Amino acid sequence: MPDKIIIIGAGVIGAASALALQADGSDVVLIDRKAPCAGASFGNAGVIVNGSCVPTAMPGILFDVVRMLGQTLPPLSIRPTYFHKILPWLLQFIWQSRTAAVKRNATHLHALSEHAVTSWQRLVGTSTLSCLLEETGWLKVYESEKTFAATSKARKLMDETGSKYEVLSAAEILDLEPALAPIFNFGLYQKDCLRIVSPKRLVQGMVDLLLSRGGAFTQFAVERIQLESEKVSLTGPTGILNADKVVVAAGAWSRSLARQLGDDVPLDTERGYHLMLPASTPSLLNGPVMNGESSFVLSPMEDGLRLTSQVEFGGLCADPDYARVRSLLPVAKRMLPGLDAREESVWMGFRPSLPDSLPVLGFSSKSNRVLYAFGHQHLGMTLGAISGSVVADLVAGRKPIMDVSPYNPQRF
Ligand SMILES: Cc1cc2nc3c(=O)[nH]c(=O)nc-3n(C[C@H](O)[C@H](O)[C@H](O)COP(=O)(O)OP(=O)(O)OC[C@H]3O[C@@H](n4cnc5c(N)ncnc54)[C@H](O)[C@@H]3O)c2cc1C
């Protein structure tokens, strides 16, 4: 009899893990308290950046945070009522901004993300999902020399890890994206990327593929996770589920589940927002573009243009504050004059983030029957497919293609 494996969380990480475990012959049940793709995997910018290696905690981040706290609508904010709760996380985050730690974190991020594009291409193969991924570039644009110069530390890390990029002139930016206003003097361009035309359809499609191959999806909210001698049991308001093994891929909600097993992983959430704007035909942009001055991304998707932005520390319960993302509309209009700035919908989601910007991929300290796969911060779509392969390798006792000790849940 194959092992029965339950995966908690039908976001991109859970769905990719489920497909990879199923390919190994396991009897896979994916569960989520909501329908598939209800979390961060729904509302992101849909960019898969190969070789992405720049951690969030960079040298000088402390001064950046303090400076931004004084701005009216900064790209990074902390809810005053959440400050005391996020403080321990922030202290670890600042500790991770030391030069040596940044270099180490960049190396380990790169070790995963250098497989981003190939692992996605392998995952979707020739299935119907392949039409949801398009080859594209990842363009960041800057008006002032000062802001562009501030990227020098990130560029140095990219040089050191071997992440390829080009520096573009104003004319080269307009060659790539003619609809942009001619106000950007510097560009950073990474060629080897994919864009997801609909993150929602991609994750739902992965779940459909799982079902078509004999797997199952069940709506079930896990309240309690318990290790028993030969199994793991999950309790929720609708009953009890048992499995030989469990993968916790519950995104920003994973911490409390791990804690029940005695594993205290410093996971918190960087809340992020998006605004959907009407699509134009033909699309104004050929690929996703990040405004490096104001830290937001405009991403063309099949159902419109998505503006994503913000890092907000406010925990999992506070109401959204949509004023922040809405305040970017005039800036977006200045960046892309043809933009139809009518708001079609607005959304807030929870990036699952650890202070060192690395995910957790590894077994519980209490048992090899429970494996953790969460904490993919700003890069869960990029790292989804490769994380799924690592999960399957670890469960099967195979050696993954990179050293996975840096992603160990017990590293803190
Ligand atoms: C604004 C924004 C833009 C982004 N842009 C990009 C980008 O361009 N490229 C990129 O690579 N990444 C991007 N990201 C990051 C990426 O979206 C996340 O890292 C990724 O979606 C995390 O996936 P996940 O599966 O871990 O979590 P989620 O997608 O949040 O899934 C977790 C799931 O677990 C379920 N769950 C939680 N608790 C329980 C429970 N107790 N019982 C049952 N189910 C439970 C939830 O309902 C949810 O469906 C962006 C994020 C944001 C917010």
Tab-separated table of C-alpha atoms and ligand atoms in Angstrom:
chain	number	residue	atom	x	y	z
A	1	MET	CA	0.000	0.000	0.000
A	2	PRO	CA	1.392	3.449	-0.884
A	3	ASP	CA	1.764	5.963	1.947
A	4	LYS	CA	-1.208	8.244	2.461
A	5	ILE	CA	0.083	11.809	2.563
A	6	ILE	CA	-2.047	14.799	3.489
A	7	ILE	CA	-0.864	18.227	2.433
A	8	ILE	CA	-2.271	21.135	4.428
A	9	GLY	CA	-2.719	24.184	2.187
A	10	ALA	CA	-3.794	24.360	-1.444
A	11	GLY	CA	-1.647	27.339	-2.398
A	12	VAL	CA	1.171	27.084	-4.914
A	13	ILE	CA	3.514	25.293	-2.467
A	14	GLY	CA	0.930	22.711	-1.378
A	15	ALA	CA	-0.274	22.064	-4.936
A	16	ALA	CA	3.284	21.672	-6.302
A	17	SER	CA	4.212	19.369	-3.411
A	18	ALA	CA	1.061	17.312	-3.990
A	19	LEU	CA	1.863	16.776	-7.682
A	20	ALA	CA	5.479	15.840	-6.963
A	21	LEU	CA	4.514	13.382	-4.196
A	22	GLN	CA	1.849	11.867	-6.425
A	23	ALA	CA	4.397	11.379	-9.196
A	24	ASP	CA	6.392	9.291	-6.676
A	25	GLY	CA	3.390	6.986	-6.209
A	26	SER	CA	1.967	8.296	-2.927
A	27	ASP	CA	-1.739	8.425	-2.201
A	28	VAL	CA	-2.135	12.201	-1.951
A	29	VAL	CA	-4.907	14.238	-0.334
A	30	LEU	CA	-4.617	18.013	-0.572
A	31	ILE	CA	-6.689	19.883	1.983
A	32	ASP	CA	-7.532	23.524	2.531
A	33	ARG	CA	-10.025	25.280	4.763
A	34	LYS	CA	-11.142	27.188	1.678
A	35	ALA	CA	-11.221	26.468	-2.062
A	36	PRO	CA	-7.807	26.050	-3.742
A	37	CYS	CA	-5.712	29.196	-4.170
A	38	ALA	CA	-7.431	31.291	-1.548
A	39	GLY	CA	-4.224	32.691	-0.046
A	40	ALA	CA	-1.214	34.656	-1.277
A	41	SER	CA	-0.995	32.443	-4.344
A	42	PHE	CA	-4.125	34.131	-5.684
A	43	GLY	CA	-3.139	37.768	-5.733
A	44	ASN	CA	0.561	38.018	-6.522
A	45	ALA	CA	2.324	39.658	-9.471
A	46	GLY	CA	2.852	36.293	-11.176
A	47	VAL	CA	6.536	36.729	-11.904
A	48	ILE	CA	8.875	33.726	-11.882
A	49	VAL	CA	12.368	35.174	-11.674
A	50	ASN	CA	15.139	32.708	-12.370
A	51	GLY	CA	18.126	33.111	-10.090
A	52	SER	CA	16.343	35.523	-7.782
A	53	CYS	CA	18.773	35.928	-4.918
A	54	VAL	CA	18.308	39.257	-3.152
A	55	PRO	CA	17.020	38.788	0.395
A	56	THR	CA	14.665	41.373	1.899
A	57	ALA	CA	17.025	42.135	4.789
A	58	MET	CA	19.869	43.974	3.064
A	59	PRO	CA	22.647	46.065	4.636
A	60	GLY	CA	21.169	49.400	5.705
A	61	ILE	CA	17.611	48.043	6.066
A	62	LEU	CA	17.334	49.469	9.594
A	63	PHE	CA	17.811	53.020	8.281
A	64	ASP	CA	15.413	52.336	5.400
A	65	VAL	CA	12.729	51.124	7.824
A	66	VAL	CA	13.169	54.125	10.125
A	67	ARG	CA	13.111	56.530	7.146
A	68	MET	CA	9.952	54.942	5.752
A	69	LEU	CA	8.138	55.097	9.095
A	70	GLY	CA	8.234	58.888	8.713
A	71	GLN	CA	6.559	58.865	5.259
A	72	THR	CA	2.804	59.310	4.793
A	73	LEU	CA	2.176	56.230	2.646
A	74	PRO	CA	5.473	54.344	2.595
A	75	PRO	CA	6.025	51.056	0.703
A	76	LEU	CA	6.793	49.437	4.068
A	77	SER	CA	4.692	50.058	7.142
A	78	ILE	CA	4.033	48.621	10.582
A	79	ARG	CA	0.610	48.783	12.201
A	80	PRO	CA	1.179	50.468	15.585
A	81	THR	CA	-0.988	47.846	17.316
A	82	TYR	CA	1.200	45.076	15.883
A	83	PHE	CA	4.558	46.658	16.686
A	84	HIS	CA	5.163	44.775	19.949
A	85	LYS	CA	4.277	41.478	18.261
A	86	ILE	CA	6.530	41.935	15.242
A	87	LEU	CA	9.452	43.333	17.270
A	88	PRO	CA	11.230	39.971	17.917
A	89	TRP	CA	10.889	39.134	14.205
A	90	LEU	CA	12.200	42.582	13.231
A	91	LEU	CA	15.226	42.189	15.487
A	92	GLN	CA	16.071	38.873	13.815
A	93	PHE	CA	15.427	40.492	10.424
A	94	ILE	CA	17.849	43.318	11.192
A	95	TRP	CA	20.400	40.763	12.420
A	96	GLN	CA	20.102	39.084	9.014
A	97	SER	CA	21.086	42.350	7.299
A	98	ARG	CA	24.757	41.978	8.304
A	99	THR	CA	26.975	41.666	5.246
A	100	ALA	CA	27.998	38.054	5.948
A	101	ALA	CA	24.403	36.940	6.601
A	102	VAL	CA	23.140	38.681	3.470
A	103	LYS	CA	25.747	36.923	1.358
A	104	ARG	CA	24.862	33.553	2.862
A	105	ASN	CA	21.105	34.093	2.434
A	106	ALA	CA	21.599	35.233	-1.168
A	107	THR	CA	23.621	32.099	-1.946
A	108	HIS	CA	20.931	29.829	-0.505
A	109	LEU	CA	18.094	31.698	-2.227
A	110	HIS	CA	19.951	31.414	-5.496
A	111	ALA	CA	20.528	27.671	-4.987
A	112	LEU	CA	16.740	27.235	-5.126
A	113	SER	CA	15.779	29.928	-7.591
A	114	GLU	CA	18.320	28.994	-10.251
A	115	HIS	CA	16.003	26.032	-10.905
A	116	ALA	CA	12.840	28.169	-11.007
A	117	VAL	CA	12.171	28.239	-14.743
A	118	THR	CA	13.261	24.670	-15.527
A	119	SER	CA	11.321	23.218	-12.595
A	120	TRP	CA	8.151	25.013	-13.684
A	121	GLN	CA	8.623	23.900	-17.279
A	122	ARG	CA	9.052	20.323	-16.062
A	123	LEU	CA	5.974	20.589	-13.834
A	124	VAL	CA	3.601	21.902	-16.484
A	125	GLY	CA	5.174	19.777	-19.258
A	126	THR	CA	2.847	19.556	-22.210
A	127	SER	CA	-0.294	19.723	-20.036
A	128	THR	CA	-2.942	22.391	-20.522
A	129	LEU	CA	-1.153	24.395	-17.822
A	130	SER	CA	1.701	25.232	-20.161
A	131	CYS	CA	-0.355	28.014	-21.804
A	132	LEU	CA	-0.507	29.805	-18.430
A	133	LEU	CA	3.242	30.417	-18.356
A	134	GLU	CA	4.865	32.743	-20.869
A	135	GLU	CA	8.537	33.444	-21.361
A	136	THR	CA	9.230	37.041	-20.499
A	137	GLY	CA	11.790	39.368	-18.948
A	138	TRP	CA	11.684	41.058	-15.543
A	139	LEU	CA	12.233	44.783	-15.900
A	140	LYS	CA	12.835	47.259	-13.088
A	141	VAL	CA	12.909	50.948	-13.995
A	142	TYR	CA	14.370	53.969	-12.205
A	143	GLU	CA	14.123	57.691	-12.840
A	144	SER	CA	16.907	59.027	-10.655
A	145	GLU	CA	20.524	58.059	-10.541
A	146	LYS	CA	20.322	58.052	-6.744
A	147	THR	CA	17.632	55.345	-6.636
A	148	PHE	CA	19.399	53.294	-9.257
A	149	ALA	CA	22.705	53.641	-7.382
A	150	ALA	CA	20.949	52.219	-4.318
A	151	THR	CA	20.610	48.931	-6.220
A	152	SER	CA	24.404	48.503	-6.294
A	153	LYS	CA	24.403	46.129	-3.301
A	154	ALA	CA	21.733	43.971	-4.934
A	155	ARG	CA	23.658	43.970	-8.218
A	156	LYS	CA	26.825	42.941	-6.393
A	157	LEU	CA	24.976	39.970	-4.892
A	158	MET	CA	23.667	39.054	-8.322
A	159	ASP	CA	27.208	39.218	-9.696
A	160	GLU	CA	28.525	37.078	-6.864
A	161	THR	CA	25.839	34.401	-7.189
A	162	GLY	CA	25.900	34.392	-10.981
A	163	SER	CA	22.360	35.780	-11.450
A	164	LYS	CA	22.292	37.269	-14.923
A	165	TYR	CA	20.999	40.805	-15.542
A	166	GLU	CA	21.558	43.719	-17.875
A	167	VAL	CA	21.642	47.431	-17.111
A	168	LEU	CA	19.484	49.275	-19.650
A	169	SER	CA	19.563	52.860	-20.894
A	170	ALA	CA	16.473	55.055	-21.309
A	171	ALA	CA	16.276	54.128	-25.018
A	172	GLU	CA	16.621	50.396	-24.320
A	173	ILE	CA	13.804	50.583	-21.751
A	174	LEU	CA	11.502	52.148	-24.350
A	175	ASP	CA	12.507	49.543	-26.939
A	176	LEU	CA	11.257	46.857	-24.571
A	177	GLU	CA	8.221	48.732	-23.278
A	178	PRO	CA	7.224	51.531	-25.697
A	179	ALA	CA	4.106	52.473	-23.704
A	180	LEU	CA	6.113	53.587	-20.662
A	181	ALA	CA	6.511	57.343	-20.197
A	182	PRO	CA	10.013	58.454	-21.258
A	183	ILE	CA	10.954	59.328	-17.688
A	184	PHE	CA	13.065	56.300	-16.770
A	185	ASN	CA	16.788	56.647	-17.164
A	186	PHE	CA	17.992	53.320	-15.806
A	187	GLY	CA	16.693	49.795	-16.132
A	188	LEU	CA	17.626	46.431	-14.618
A	189	TYR	CA	16.580	43.557	-16.803
A	190	GLN	CA	16.578	39.819	-16.120
A	191	LYS	CA	15.834	37.850	-19.264
A	192	ASP	CA	15.355	34.336	-18.033
A	193	CYS	CA	11.885	34.618	-16.481
A	194	LEU	CA	8.310	33.451	-16.848
A	195	ARG	CA	5.097	35.291	-16.232
A	196	ILE	CA	1.951	33.586	-15.003
A	197	VAL	CA	-1.012	34.915	-16.938
A	198	SER	CA	-3.378	33.879	-14.127
A	199	PRO	CA	-1.936	32.640	-10.793
A	200	LYS	CA	-5.439	31.530	-9.777
A	201	ARG	CA	-5.914	29.402	-12.911
A	202	LEU	CA	-2.405	27.961	-12.555
A	203	VAL	CA	-2.934	26.697	-8.991
A	204	GLN	CA	-6.488	25.537	-9.705
A	205	GLY	CA	-5.136	23.771	-12.816
A	206	MET	CA	-2.493	22.016	-10.701
A	207	VAL	CA	-5.231	20.790	-8.359
A	208	ASP	CA	-7.310	19.619	-11.338
A	209	LEU	CA	-4.266	17.730	-12.637
A	210	LEU	CA	-3.850	16.080	-9.230
A	211	LEU	CA	-7.497	14.980	-9.269
A	212	SER	CA	-7.293	13.706	-12.861
A	213	ARG	CA	-4.364	11.492	-11.796
A	214	GLY	CA	-6.273	9.944	-8.878
A	215	GLY	CA	-5.458	12.380	-6.049
A	216	ALA	CA	-8.044	14.105	-3.867
A	217	PHE	CA	-8.902	17.568	-2.632
A	218	THR	CA	-10.937	18.021	0.552
A	219	GLN	CA	-12.111	21.210	2.166
A	220	PHE	CA	-11.008	20.851	5.792
A	221	ALA	CA	-9.795	23.391	8.336
A	222	VAL	CA	-7.046	21.954	10.539
A	223	GLU	CA	-7.275	23.105	14.123
A	224	ARG	CA	-5.102	20.466	15.727
A	225	ILE	CA	-2.212	18.342	14.480
A	226	GLN	CA	-1.071	15.372	16.569
A	227	LEU	CA	1.601	12.727	16.230
A	228	GLU	CA	0.484	9.218	17.056
A	229	SER	CA	2.611	6.068	17.031
A	230	GLU	CA	2.010	5.073	13.408
A	231	LYS	CA	0.187	8.079	11.983
A	232	VAL	CA	-0.495	11.794	12.111
A	233	SER	CA	-3.995	12.948	12.957
A	234	LEU	CA	-5.598	16.234	12.007
A	235	THR	CA	-8.632	17.534	13.841
A	236	GLY	CA	-11.021	20.169	12.547
A	237	PRO	CA	-14.593	21.284	13.098
A	238	THR	CA	-15.796	18.716	10.554
A	239	GLY	CA	-13.992	15.665	11.976
A	240	ILE	CA	-10.645	13.903	12.067
A	241	LEU	CA	-8.329	12.968	9.193
A	242	ASN	CA	-5.468	10.480	9.563
A	243	ALA	CA	-2.417	10.028	7.364
A	244	ASP	CA	0.924	8.250	7.332
A	245	LYS	CA	2.616	11.570	6.665
A	246	VAL	CA	1.641	15.250	6.590
A	247	VAL	CA	3.145	18.193	4.751
A	248	VAL	CA	2.404	21.576	6.353
A	249	ALA	CA	2.195	24.071	3.471
A	250	ALA	CA	-0.290	26.464	5.042
A	251	GLY	CA	1.585	29.631	4.036
A	252	ALA	CA	1.461	32.417	6.606
A	253	TRP	CA	-0.758	30.290	8.857
A	254	SER	CA	1.807	27.509	9.292
A	255	ARG	CA	3.445	28.765	12.477
A	256	SER	CA	0.677	27.751	14.864
A	257	LEU	CA	0.528	24.249	13.348
A	258	ALA	CA	4.300	23.763	13.720
A	259	ARG	CA	4.155	25.121	17.256
A	260	GLN	CA	1.642	22.437	18.241
A	261	LEU	CA	4.377	19.910	17.474
A	262	GLY	CA	6.942	21.843	19.493
A	263	ASP	CA	8.651	23.556	16.547
A	264	ASP	CA	8.781	27.313	17.014
A	265	VAL	CA	9.637	28.773	13.627
A	266	PRO	CA	9.746	32.608	13.517
A	267	LEU	CA	7.235	32.938	10.696
A	268	ASP	CA	5.297	36.167	10.297
A	269	THR	CA	3.544	37.827	7.448
A	270	GLU	CA	4.443	40.673	5.119
A	271	ARG	CA	0.994	41.696	3.983
A	272	GLY	CA	0.764	42.827	0.360
A	273	TYR	CA	-1.909	44.393	-1.831
A	274	HIS	CA	-3.095	44.448	-5.395
A	275	LEU	CA	-5.414	46.537	-7.531
A	276	MET	CA	-6.883	45.136	-10.734
A	277	LEU	CA	-7.195	47.654	-13.543
A	278	PRO	CA	-8.921	47.114	-16.879
A	279	ALA	CA	-7.034	45.301	-19.625
A	280	SER	CA	-6.286	47.244	-22.798
A	281	THR	CA	-6.088	45.633	-26.231
A	282	PRO	CA	-3.361	45.184	-27.215
A	283	SER	CA	-1.819	45.066	-23.767
A	284	LEU	CA	0.108	48.203	-22.831
A	285	LEU	CA	2.956	46.160	-21.377
A	286	ASN	CA	4.824	43.202	-22.857
A	287	GLY	CA	5.821	41.895	-19.443
A	288	PRO	CA	5.852	42.798	-15.747
A	289	VAL	CA	7.564	46.073	-14.870
A	290	MET	CA	8.616	47.228	-11.433
A	291	ASN	CA	8.730	50.919	-10.647
A	292	GLY	CA	11.935	51.055	-8.631
A	293	GLU	CA	11.217	54.569	-7.360
A	294	SER	CA	7.896	53.756	-5.716
A	295	SER	CA	8.255	49.968	-5.239
A	296	PHE	CA	5.254	48.656	-7.116
A	297	VAL	CA	4.817	46.250	-9.992
A	298	LEU	CA	2.536	46.514	-13.005
A	299	SER	CA	1.865	43.043	-14.304
A	300	PRO	CA	-0.178	42.252	-17.406
A	301	MET	CA	-2.549	39.340	-16.712
A	302	GLU	CA	-5.216	37.694	-18.786
A	303	ASP	CA	-7.982	39.547	-16.945
A	304	GLY	CA	-6.397	42.989	-16.657
A	305	LEU	CA	-3.383	44.873	-15.453
A	306	ARG	CA	-2.427	44.090	-11.865
A	307	LEU	CA	-0.727	46.660	-9.672
A	308	THR	CA	0.933	44.944	-6.698
A	309	SER	CA	2.696	46.598	-3.840
A	310	GLN	CA	3.401	47.138	-0.186
A	311	VAL	CA	4.941	45.365	2.701
A	312	GLU	CA	2.769	45.842	5.750
A	313	PHE	CA	3.450	44.252	9.121
A	314	GLY	CA	0.030	43.903	10.676
A	315	GLY	CA	-0.422	40.210	11.408
A	316	LEU	CA	-3.099	37.857	10.193
A	317	CYS	CA	-6.160	39.519	11.746
A	318	ALA	CA	-6.139	43.298	11.139
A	319	ASP	CA	-8.405	44.685	8.424
A	320	PRO	CA	-6.798	45.708	5.127
A	321	ASP	CA	-5.880	49.336	4.512
A	322	TYR	CA	-6.489	49.784	0.798
A	323	ALA	CA	-5.593	53.504	0.903
A	324	ARG	CA	-1.946	52.573	0.539
A	325	VAL	CA	-2.239	50.723	-2.726
A	326	ARG	CA	-4.793	53.208	-4.100
A	327	SER	CA	-2.395	56.059	-3.412
A	328	LEU	CA	-0.123	54.608	-6.094
A	329	LEU	CA	-2.591	55.111	-8.944
A	330	PRO	CA	-1.421	58.622	-9.901
A	331	VAL	CA	2.187	57.373	-9.910
A	332	ALA	CA	1.205	54.408	-12.076
A	333	LYS	CA	-0.608	56.736	-14.486
A	334	ARG	CA	2.488	58.914	-14.730
A	335	MET	CA	4.556	55.805	-15.417
A	336	LEU	CA	2.181	54.408	-18.019
A	337	PRO	CA	0.161	57.302	-19.510
A	338	GLY	CA	-2.199	55.016	-21.459
A	339	LEU	CA	-3.274	53.271	-18.246
A	340	ASP	CA	-6.996	53.012	-17.591
A	341	ALA	CA	-6.888	53.701	-13.863
A	342	ARG	CA	-10.426	52.586	-13.021
A	343	GLU	CA	-10.294	50.127	-10.124
A	344	GLU	CA	-11.927	46.781	-10.921
A	345	SER	CA	-11.061	45.055	-7.663
A	346	VAL	CA	-8.728	45.325	-4.718
A	347	TRP	CA	-7.119	42.591	-2.635
A	348	MET	CA	-4.854	41.996	0.330
A	349	GLY	CA	-2.848	38.818	1.011
A	350	PHE	CA	-0.297	37.379	3.388
A	351	ARG	CA	3.273	36.658	2.286
A	352	PRO	CA	4.689	33.995	4.618
A	353	SER	CA	8.078	35.374	5.649
A	354	LEU	CA	11.019	34.382	7.804
A	355	PRO	CA	13.674	36.880	8.904
A	356	ASP	CA	16.386	35.404	6.651
A	357	SER	CA	14.151	35.389	3.508
A	358	LEU	CA	14.683	31.635	3.145
A	359	PRO	CA	11.807	29.173	3.204
A	360	VAL	CA	11.507	26.261	5.578
A	361	LEU	CA	11.834	22.922	3.805
A	362	GLY	CA	12.441	20.086	6.221
A	363	PHE	CA	11.101	17.673	8.808
A	364	SER	CA	9.652	18.477	12.188
A	365	SER	CA	12.142	18.022	15.039
A	366	LYS	CA	9.686	15.524	16.525
A	367	SER	CA	9.071	13.176	13.624
A	368	ASN	CA	9.849	12.470	9.981
A	369	ARG	CA	6.140	11.944	9.490
A	370	VAL	CA	5.650	15.733	9.337
A	371	LEU	CA	7.425	17.922	6.824
A	372	TYR	CA	7.274	21.710	6.673
A	373	ALA	CA	7.185	23.643	3.389
A	374	PHE	CA	6.417	27.301	4.007
A	375	GLY	CA	7.913	30.769	4.361
A	376	HIS	CA	8.466	31.566	0.684
A	377	GLN	CA	8.007	35.336	1.299
A	378	HIS	CA	8.093	37.377	-1.951
A	379	LEU	CA	9.128	34.367	-4.043
A	380	GLY	CA	6.551	31.614	-3.601
A	381	MET	CA	5.493	31.592	-7.252
A	382	THR	CA	9.139	31.566	-8.343
A	383	LEU	CA	10.051	28.778	-5.929
A	384	GLY	CA	6.814	26.760	-6.061
A	385	ALA	CA	7.823	24.033	-8.492
A	386	ILE	CA	11.345	23.511	-7.131
A	387	SER	CA	10.018	23.421	-3.559
A	388	GLY	CA	7.544	20.707	-4.574
A	389	SER	CA	10.429	18.591	-5.949
A	390	VAL	CA	12.460	19.110	-2.770
A	391	VAL	CA	9.473	18.024	-0.653
A	392	ALA	CA	9.085	14.830	-2.709
A	393	ASP	CA	12.834	14.117	-2.526
A	394	LEU	CA	12.885	14.515	1.251
A	395	VAL	CA	9.817	12.313	1.749
A	396	ALA	CA	11.310	9.641	-0.539
A	397	GLY	CA	14.698	9.821	1.214
A	398	ARG	CA	16.400	10.984	-2.013
A	399	LYS	CA	19.121	13.623	-2.039
A	400	PRO	CA	17.710	16.874	-3.497
A	401	ILE	CA	19.768	18.627	-6.189
A	402	MET	CA	20.943	21.279	-3.731
A	403	ASP	CA	22.061	21.141	-0.114
A	404	VAL	CA	18.824	21.660	1.834
A	405	SER	CA	20.367	22.160	5.284
A	406	PRO	CA	20.047	25.995	4.950
A	407	TYR	CA	16.230	25.587	4.822
A	408	ASN	CA	16.102	23.431	7.941
A	409	PRO	CA	13.212	24.449	10.261
A	410	GLN	CA	15.545	24.138	13.259
A	411	ARG	CA	18.038	26.738	11.961
A	412	PHE	CA	16.785	29.583	14.179
B	1	LIG	C1	1.223	41.406	-3.459
B	1	LIG	C2	2.053	40.173	-3.660
B	1	LIG	C3	2.799	40.000	-4.825
B	1	LIG	C4	3.589	38.855	-5.012
B	1	LIG	N1	4.251	38.677	-6.185
B	1	LIG	C5	5.004	37.560	-6.381
B	1	LIG	C6	5.665	37.337	-7.616
B	1	LIG	O1	5.524	38.087	-8.579
B	1	LIG	N2	6.467	36.245	-7.741
B	1	LIG	C7	6.643	35.355	-6.703
B	1	LIG	O2	7.414	34.404	-6.847
B	1	LIG	N3	5.958	35.507	-5.530
B	1	LIG	C8	5.153	36.584	-5.348
B	1	LIG	N4	4.488	36.766	-4.177
B	1	LIG	C9	4.664	35.781	-3.099
B	1	LIG	C10	3.795	34.542	-3.298
B	1	LIG	O3	2.497	34.908	-3.662
B	1	LIG	C11	3.753	33.703	-2.007
B	1	LIG	O4	5.068	33.463	-1.549
B	1	LIG	C12	3.096	32.353	-2.251
B	1	LIG	O5	1.843	32.518	-2.842
B	1	LIG	C13	2.966	31.558	-0.954
B	1	LIG	O6	2.331	30.342	-1.287
B	1	LIG	P1	1.865	29.322	-0.169
B	1	LIG	O7	1.301	28.155	-0.877
B	1	LIG	O8	2.988	29.094	0.799
B	1	LIG	O9	0.758	30.116	0.671
B	1	LIG	P2	-0.755	30.493	0.313
B	1	LIG	O10	-0.950	30.721	-1.125
B	1	LIG	O11	-1.132	31.600	1.236
B	1	LIG	O12	-1.553	29.171	0.661
B	1	LIG	C14	-1.730	28.720	1.987
B	1	LIG	C15	-3.055	27.982	2.039
B	1	LIG	O13	-3.165	27.327	3.301
B	1	LIG	C16	-4.517	27.363	3.685
B	1	LIG	N5	-4.579	27.162	5.146
B	1	LIG	C17	-4.028	27.945	6.085
B	1	LIG	N6	-4.256	27.437	7.297
B	1	LIG	C18	-4.969	26.322	7.138
B	1	LIG	C19	-5.522	25.369	8.041
B	1	LIG	N7	-5.361	25.476	9.365
B	1	LIG	N8	-6.235	24.323	7.530
B	1	LIG	C20	-6.408	24.193	6.190
B	1	LIG	N9	-5.911	25.084	5.293
B	1	LIG	C21	-5.193	26.128	5.760
B	1	LIG	C22	-4.995	28.735	3.246
B	1	LIG	O14	-6.408	28.780	3.108
B	1	LIG	C23	-4.262	28.899	1.918
B	1	LIG	O15	-5.042	28.512	0.818
B	1	LIG	C24	3.659	37.875	-3.983
B	1	LIG	C25	2.881	38.034	-2.818
B	1	LIG	C26	2.070	39.148	-2.663
B	1	LIG	C27	1.222	39.274	-1.435
